[in-house]
């Protein structure tokens, strides 16, 4: 088998050995279960690994990633992850992490047919349409894309507030939804000014009567 593939398994042995060396009980503790405080919803992009960019360890972040960190209510995968994280693991924070240079957002701004990915990214076009005036006024395509990444990330955090899972949790306890954007050019994360912390932050039409 080719070297670039074999390398991964070799690296894993090294990693396991070094963890064990740091703390003899490391894997014993890890095997006892997880109680992460955070749910991360990020892009599948290989340049934005949740644990690495936040200096966190296995067990600390529950992770869902998809192309362009899209939150769609008919996505059974994401909705199950959300339910499990909020109801069972009782996470305190949900972080929607977008990133500049996002290929998904770039594709959404263009007109190429990319098969099923075109379907997946369509809601980003709708965000563009919604903010057309602001985005059309930005001449630089790079700046336009960066702004769309921000607007899209904010919208996905809002989408979480529109779910029954989140609204049910708010009835019982605090749950904070954050919008972050990672810059691959600097490694720096920016916290966007978008508060989704209680039912008052959700448009009234999306509020449910929850027992
Ligand atoms: Co991306």
Tab-separated table of C-alpha atoms in Angstrom, residues 44-191:
chain	number	residue	atom	x	y	z
A	44	UNK	CA	-15.711	19.422	6.072
A	45	UNK	CA	-12.745	21.406	4.759
A	46	UNK	CA	-9.543	19.663	5.907
A	47	UNK	CA	-8.036	22.981	6.984
A	48	UNK	CA	-10.454	23.582	9.843
A	49	UNK	CA	-10.101	20.713	12.349
A	50	UNK	CA	-12.207	21.528	15.448
A	51	UNK	CA	-9.843	20.200	18.113
A	52	UNK	CA	-6.643	21.468	16.588
A	53	UNK	CA	-7.677	25.101	16.071
A	54	UNK	CA	-9.137	25.341	19.584
A	55	UNK	CA	-6.375	23.428	21.354
A	56	UNK	CA	-8.856	20.940	22.761
A	57	UNK	CA	-8.510	17.222	23.403
A	58	UNK	CA	-10.516	14.153	22.438
A	59	UNK	CA	-13.660	14.161	24.595
A	60	UNK	CA	-14.059	17.941	24.663
A	61	UNK	CA	-15.998	18.730	21.469
A	62	UNK	CA	-18.857	16.831	19.846
A	63	UNK	CA	-18.462	17.396	16.114
A	64	UNK	CA	-20.609	17.550	13.010
A	65	UNK	CA	-19.101	18.683	9.732
A	66	UNK	CA	-20.519	18.992	6.253
A	67	UNK	CA	-19.688	20.950	3.118
A	68	UNK	CA	-19.989	24.658	4.006
A	69	UNK	CA	-21.409	24.044	7.510
A	70	UNK	CA	-25.006	24.105	6.339
A	71	UNK	CA	-27.837	23.704	8.869
A	72	UNK	CA	-30.928	22.342	7.140
A	73	UNK	CA	-33.866	21.032	9.125
A	74	UNK	CA	-34.462	18.046	6.824
A	75	UNK	CA	-30.878	16.815	7.285
A	76	UNK	CA	-31.423	13.734	9.462
A	77	UNK	CA	-27.726	13.463	10.141
A	78	UNK	CA	-27.337	16.965	11.537
A	79	UNK	CA	-30.681	16.873	13.354
A	80	UNK	CA	-29.706	13.609	15.069
A	81	UNK	CA	-26.318	15.001	16.067
A	82	UNK	CA	-28.036	18.121	17.401
A	83	UNK	CA	-30.600	16.107	19.356
A	84	UNK	CA	-27.970	13.823	20.849
A	85	UNK	CA	-25.663	16.698	21.775
A	86	UNK	CA	-28.386	18.832	23.348
A	87	UNK	CA	-30.695	16.239	24.918
A	88	UNK	CA	-28.305	13.481	25.905
A	89	UNK	CA	-24.902	15.102	26.271
A	90	UNK	CA	-26.393	18.400	27.475
A	91	UNK	CA	-23.812	20.570	25.740
A	92	UNK	CA	-23.756	24.195	26.907
A	93	UNK	CA	-22.565	25.812	23.691
A	94	UNK	CA	-23.128	25.210	19.998
A	95	UNK	CA	-20.505	26.716	17.727
A	96	UNK	CA	-21.266	27.156	14.049
A	97	UNK	CA	-17.858	27.596	12.493
A	98	UNK	CA	-17.636	28.926	8.957
A	99	UNK	CA	-14.368	29.804	7.279
A	100	UNK	CA	-13.066	32.212	4.686
A	101	UNK	CA	-11.832	30.586	1.457
A	102	UNK	CA	-14.728	28.130	1.773
A	103	UNK	CA	-14.993	26.179	-1.490
A	104	UNK	CA	-18.666	25.523	-0.792
A	105	UNK	CA	-19.475	29.218	-0.526
A	106	UNK	CA	-17.360	29.967	-3.615
A	107	UNK	CA	-19.248	27.288	-5.557
A	108	UNK	CA	-22.579	28.695	-4.371
A	109	UNK	CA	-21.696	32.108	-5.761
A	110	UNK	CA	-20.902	30.572	-9.154
A	111	UNK	CA	-23.102	28.835	-11.706
A	112	UNK	CA	-21.358	25.523	-12.377
A	113	UNK	CA	-23.348	22.322	-12.047
A	114	UNK	CA	-21.534	20.241	-9.435
A	115	UNK	CA	-24.032	17.391	-9.266
A	116	UNK	CA	-25.555	16.712	-5.868
A	117	UNK	CA	-23.310	19.362	-4.286
A	118	UNK	CA	-25.275	21.962	-6.244
A	119	UNK	CA	-28.419	20.888	-4.376
A	120	UNK	CA	-26.607	20.905	-1.056
A	121	UNK	CA	-25.348	24.469	-1.508
A	122	UNK	CA	-28.516	26.039	-2.826
A	123	UNK	CA	-29.548	27.626	0.465
A	124	UNK	CA	-26.354	29.719	0.298
A	125	UNK	CA	-27.627	31.251	-2.938
A	126	UNK	CA	-30.808	32.153	-1.090
A	127	UNK	CA	-28.729	33.963	1.528
A	128	UNK	CA	-27.016	35.829	-1.308
A	129	UNK	CA	-30.399	36.761	-2.716
A	130	UNK	CA	-31.538	37.952	0.702
A	131	UNK	CA	-28.484	40.228	1.053
A	132	UNK	CA	-28.145	41.048	-2.650
A	133	UNK	CA	-27.969	44.793	-2.168
A	134	UNK	CA	-25.074	44.619	0.290
A	135	UNK	CA	-23.194	41.891	-1.599
A	136	UNK	CA	-23.628	43.315	-5.097
A	137	UNK	CA	-22.167	46.595	-3.835
A	138	UNK	CA	-18.871	44.878	-2.902
A	139	UNK	CA	-16.615	45.022	-5.956
A	140	UNK	CA	-13.812	42.710	-4.893
A	141	UNK	CA	-14.899	39.103	-5.405
A	142	UNK	CA	-12.698	38.057	-2.493
A	143	UNK	CA	-14.351	40.529	-0.112
A	144	UNK	CA	-17.770	39.582	-1.454
A	145	UNK	CA	-17.077	35.917	-0.689
A	146	UNK	CA	-15.759	36.727	2.768
A	147	UNK	CA	-18.893	38.687	3.592
A	148	UNK	CA	-21.107	35.902	2.267
A	149	UNK	CA	-19.237	33.427	4.502
A	150	UNK	CA	-20.094	35.634	7.496
A	151	UNK	CA	-23.737	36.125	6.517
A	152	UNK	CA	-24.114	32.418	5.817
A	153	UNK	CA	-22.575	31.413	9.149
A	154	UNK	CA	-24.877	33.801	11.042
A	155	UNK	CA	-27.875	32.384	9.196
A	156	UNK	CA	-26.951	28.796	10.139
A	157	UNK	CA	-26.795	29.770	13.820
A	158	UNK	CA	-30.247	31.320	13.416
A	159	UNK	CA	-31.449	28.103	11.779
A	160	UNK	CA	-30.453	26.211	14.931
A	161	UNK	CA	-32.647	28.549	16.972
A	162	UNK	CA	-35.550	27.553	14.731
A	163	UNK	CA	-35.285	23.868	15.707
A	164	UNK	CA	-37.536	22.203	18.271
A	165	UNK	CA	-34.510	20.613	19.900
A	166	UNK	CA	-32.957	23.967	20.745
A	167	UNK	CA	-36.246	25.563	21.752
A	168	UNK	CA	-37.036	22.611	24.054
A	169	UNK	CA	-33.638	23.004	25.710
A	170	UNK	CA	-34.195	26.747	26.236
A	171	UNK	CA	-37.348	25.910	28.222
A	172	UNK	CA	-35.189	24.124	30.755
A	173	UNK	CA	-31.688	25.598	30.721
A	174	UNK	CA	-29.234	28.020	29.094
A	175	UNK	CA	-27.849	27.019	25.692
A	176	UNK	CA	-25.681	29.406	23.717
A	177	UNK	CA	-25.319	29.354	19.941
A	178	UNK	CA	-22.264	31.109	18.563
A	179	UNK	CA	-21.171	32.082	15.049
A	180	UNK	CA	-17.451	31.898	14.371
A	181	UNK	CA	-15.395	32.382	11.243
A	182	UNK	CA	-11.948	30.881	10.820
A	183	UNK	CA	-9.393	32.566	8.607
A	184	UNK	CA	-7.108	30.017	6.919
A	185	UNK	CA	-4.691	32.839	5.994
A	186	UNK	CA	-3.948	33.791	9.612
A	187	UNK	CA	-5.245	30.900	11.717
A	188	UNK	CA	-7.357	33.373	13.656
A	189	UNK	CA	-10.959	32.745	14.671
A	190	UNK	CA	-13.389	35.657	14.783
A	191	UNK	CA	-16.504	35.593	16.903
